[in-house]
PDB file of C-alpha atoms in Angstrom:
ATOM      1  CA  UNK A  71       5.384  -7.770   1.419  1.00 51.00           C
ATOM      2  CA  UNK A  72       4.759  -5.113   4.057  1.00 55.00           C
ATOM      3  CA  UNK A  73       6.588  -7.030   6.721  1.00 55.00           C
ATOM      4  CA  UNK A  74       5.770  -8.642   9.984  1.00 53.00           C
ATOM      5  CA  UNK A  75       6.310  -6.735  13.171  1.00 53.00           C
ATOM      6  CA  UNK A  76       8.371  -9.472  14.818  1.00 51.00           C
ATOM      7  CA  UNK A  77       5.464 -11.614  15.954  1.00 50.00           C
ATOM      8  CA  UNK A  78       5.158 -15.319  15.287  1.00 50.00           C
ATOM      9  CA  UNK A  79       1.852 -14.793  13.437  1.00 75.00           C
ATOM     10  CA  UNK A  80       1.187 -11.712  11.422  1.00 88.00           C
ATOM     11  CA  UNK A  81      -1.050 -10.419   8.690  1.00 93.00           C
ATOM     12  CA  UNK A  82      -0.574 -12.137   5.355  1.00 94.00           C
ATOM     13  CA  UNK A  83      -0.473 -10.317   2.043  1.00 94.00           C
ATOM     14  CA  UNK A  84      -4.023 -11.540   1.368  1.00 95.00           C
ATOM     15  CA  UNK A  85      -5.140 -10.238   4.775  1.00 96.00           C
ATOM     16  CA  UNK A  86      -3.559  -6.866   4.022  1.00 96.00           C
ATOM     17  CA  UNK A  87      -5.228  -6.665   0.622  1.00 96.00           C
ATOM     18  CA  UNK A  88      -8.596  -7.588   2.124  1.00 97.00           C
ATOM     19  CA  UNK A  89      -8.234  -5.025   4.922  1.00 97.00           C
ATOM     20  CA  UNK A  90      -7.316  -2.193   2.560  1.00 95.00           C
ATOM     21  CA  UNK A  91     -10.170  -2.973   0.163  1.00 95.00           C
ATOM     22  CA  UNK A  92     -12.736  -3.384   2.923  1.00 97.00           C
ATOM     23  CA  UNK A  93     -11.661  -0.266   4.827  1.00 95.00           C
ATOM     24  CA  UNK A  94     -11.942   1.672   1.566  1.00 95.00           C
ATOM     25  CA  UNK A  95     -15.437   0.301   1.078  1.00 97.00           C
ATOM     26  CA  UNK A  96     -16.572   0.920   4.678  1.00 97.00           C
ATOM     27  CA  UNK A  97     -14.717   4.177   5.179  1.00 96.00           C
ATOM     28  CA  UNK A  98     -11.525   5.020   6.992  1.00 94.00           C
ATOM     29  CA  UNK A  99     -11.719   4.831  10.774  1.00 95.00           C
ATOM     30  CA  UNK A 100     -14.721   2.529  10.983  1.00 97.00           C
ATOM     31  CA  UNK A 101     -12.808  -0.164  12.830  1.00 97.00           C
ATOM     32  CA  UNK A 102     -15.827  -1.710  14.609  1.00 97.00           C
ATOM     33  CA  UNK A 103     -17.559  -2.215  11.266  1.00 98.00           C
ATOM     34  CA  UNK A 104     -14.314  -3.606   9.834  1.00 98.00           C
ATOM     35  CA  UNK A 105     -14.151  -6.138  12.668  1.00 98.00           C
ATOM     36  CA  UNK A 106     -17.740  -7.208  11.949  1.00 97.00           C
ATOM     37  CA  UNK A 107     -16.888  -7.541   8.257  1.00 97.00           C
ATOM     38  CA  UNK A 108     -13.945  -9.792   9.163  1.00 97.00           C
ATOM     39  CA  UNK A 109     -16.198 -11.951  11.306  1.00 96.00           C
ATOM     40  CA  UNK A 110     -18.800 -12.299   8.535  1.00 96.00           C
ATOM     41  CA  UNK A 111     -16.351 -12.680   5.639  1.00 96.00           C
ATOM     42  CA  UNK A 112     -16.569 -15.937   3.738  1.00 95.00           C
ATOM     43  CA  UNK A 113     -12.956 -15.521   2.628  1.00 94.00           C
ATOM     44  CA  UNK A 114     -11.735 -15.273   6.235  1.00 95.00           C
ATOM     45  CA  UNK A 115     -14.057 -17.832   7.815  1.00 93.00           C
ATOM     46  CA  UNK A 116     -11.231 -20.296   8.585  1.00 94.00           C
ATOM     47  CA  UNK A 117      -8.615 -17.708   9.542  1.00 94.00           C
ATOM     48  CA  UNK A 118      -8.952 -17.828  13.332  1.00 94.00           C
ATOM     49  CA  UNK A 119      -6.114 -15.375  13.824  1.00 94.00           C
ATOM     50  CA  UNK A 120      -7.909 -12.715  11.756  1.00 96.00           C
ATOM     51  CA  UNK A 121     -11.234 -13.575  13.375  1.00 96.00           C
ATOM     52  CA  UNK A 122      -9.813 -12.782  16.809  1.00 95.00           C
ATOM     53  CA  UNK A 123      -8.252  -9.391  16.019  1.00 97.00           C
ATOM     54  CA  UNK A 124      -9.694  -6.428  17.906  1.00 97.00           C
ATOM     55  CA  UNK A 125     -10.926  -3.278  16.149  1.00 98.00           C
ATOM     56  CA  UNK A 126      -7.860  -1.450  17.493  1.00 97.00           C
ATOM     57  CA  UNK A 127      -5.473  -4.032  16.022  1.00 97.00           C
ATOM     58  CA  UNK A 128      -7.232  -3.923  12.658  1.00 97.00           C
ATOM     59  CA  UNK A 129      -7.179  -0.128  12.681  1.00 97.00           C
ATOM     60  CA  UNK A 130      -3.476  -0.028  13.499  1.00 97.00           C
ATOM     61  CA  UNK A 131      -2.747  -2.407  10.634  1.00 97.00           C
ATOM     62  CA  UNK A 132      -4.804  -0.404   8.132  1.00 97.00           C
ATOM     63  CA  UNK A 133      -3.070   2.811   9.254  1.00 97.00           C
ATOM     64  CA  UNK A 134       0.362   1.188   8.882  1.00 96.00           C
ATOM     65  CA  UNK A 135      -0.548  -0.079   5.412  1.00 96.00           C
ATOM     66  CA  UNK A 136      -1.797   3.380   4.454  1.00 95.00           C
ATOM     67  CA  UNK A 137       1.514   4.944   5.460  1.00 96.00           C
ATOM     68  CA  UNK A 138       3.447   2.333   3.489  1.00 95.00           C
ATOM     69  CA  UNK A 139       1.310   2.868   0.404  1.00 94.00           C
ATOM     70  CA  UNK A 140       1.705   6.656   0.678  1.00 95.00           C
ATOM     71  CA  UNK A 141       5.484   6.200   0.913  1.00 96.00           C
ATOM     72  CA  UNK A 142       5.512   3.975  -2.191  1.00 95.00           C
ATOM     73  CA  UNK A 143       3.412   6.481  -4.152  1.00 95.00           C
ATOM     74  CA  UNK A 144       5.658   9.375  -3.069  1.00 96.00           C
ATOM     75  CA  UNK A 145       8.820   7.445  -4.039  1.00 95.00           C
ATOM     76  CA  UNK A 146       7.331   6.503  -7.419  1.00 95.00           C
ATOM     77  CA  UNK A 147       6.386  10.133  -8.090  1.00 94.00           C
ATOM     78  CA  UNK A 148       9.888  11.298  -7.160  1.00 94.00           C
ATOM     79  CA  UNK A 149      11.463   8.666  -9.414  1.00 93.00           C
ATOM     80  CA  UNK A 150       9.191   9.704 -12.280  1.00 92.00           C
ATOM     81  CA  UNK A 151      10.128  13.364 -11.777  1.00 92.00           C
ATOM     82  CA  UNK A 152      13.852  12.511 -11.813  1.00 92.00           C
ATOM     83  CA  UNK A 153      13.411  10.444 -14.983  1.00 91.00           C
ATOM     84  CA  UNK A 154      11.462  13.263 -16.644  1.00 90.00           C
ATOM     85  CA  UNK A 155      14.156  15.832 -15.788  1.00 89.00           C
ATOM     86  CA  UNK A 156      16.839  13.503 -17.150  1.00 88.00           C
ATOM     87  CA  UNK A 157      14.820  12.984 -20.314  1.00 87.00           C
ATOM     88  CA  UNK A 158      14.408  16.752 -20.792  1.00 85.00           C
ATOM     89  CA  UNK A 159      18.138  17.327 -20.261  1.00 85.00           C
ATOM     90  CA  UNK A 160      18.941  14.590 -22.738  1.00 83.00           C
ATOM     91  CA  UNK A 161      16.554  16.149 -25.263  1.00 76.00           C
ATOM     92  CA  UNK A 162      18.068  19.610 -24.732  1.00 69.00           C
ATOM     93  CA  UNK A 163      21.620  18.366 -25.259  1.00 69.00           C
ATOM     94  CA  UNK A 164      20.524  16.481 -28.391  1.00 65.00           C
ATOM     95  CA  UNK A 165      18.990  19.640 -29.858  1.00 65.00           C
ATOM     96  CA  UNK A 166      22.229  21.569 -29.153  1.00 64.00           C
ATOM     97  CA  UNK A 167      24.151  18.855 -30.994  1.00 64.00           C
ATOM     98  CA  UNK A 168      21.833  19.184 -33.976  1.00 65.00           C
ATOM     99  CA  UNK A 169      22.259  22.992 -34.117  1.00 66.00           C
ATOM    100  CA  UNK A 170      26.057  22.859 -33.916  1.00 66.00           C
ATOM    101  CA  UNK A 171      27.650  23.286 -37.364  1.00 66.00           C
ATOM    102  CA  UNK A 172      29.561  20.289 -38.559  1.00 67.00           C
ATOM    103  CA  UNK A 173      33.162  20.710 -39.641  1.00 66.00           C
ATOM    104  CA  UNK A 174      34.823  18.402 -42.073  1.00 61.00           C
TER     105      UNK A 174
END
């Protein structure tokens, strides 16, 4: 969940998913076209709250979602890099153990 901004009604997870997919399809920054797509969407036909959002509000939400997704991707990449370094260190110490002569 990408969180509400303290308002009584906010974008749902389904709304967020729809907005990201549609803005990808239409192109970033085409908020007027996004608003028209919301108004003509069969999936959102009964969602009056979404139907009444302005292009500026929709654009702000898509931009906020984009920043959150970028942050998640960056954090996942950093975690993968840390795990890879740990794996390499573990492999290097295991090869040193194998090379060490055993005493009985």
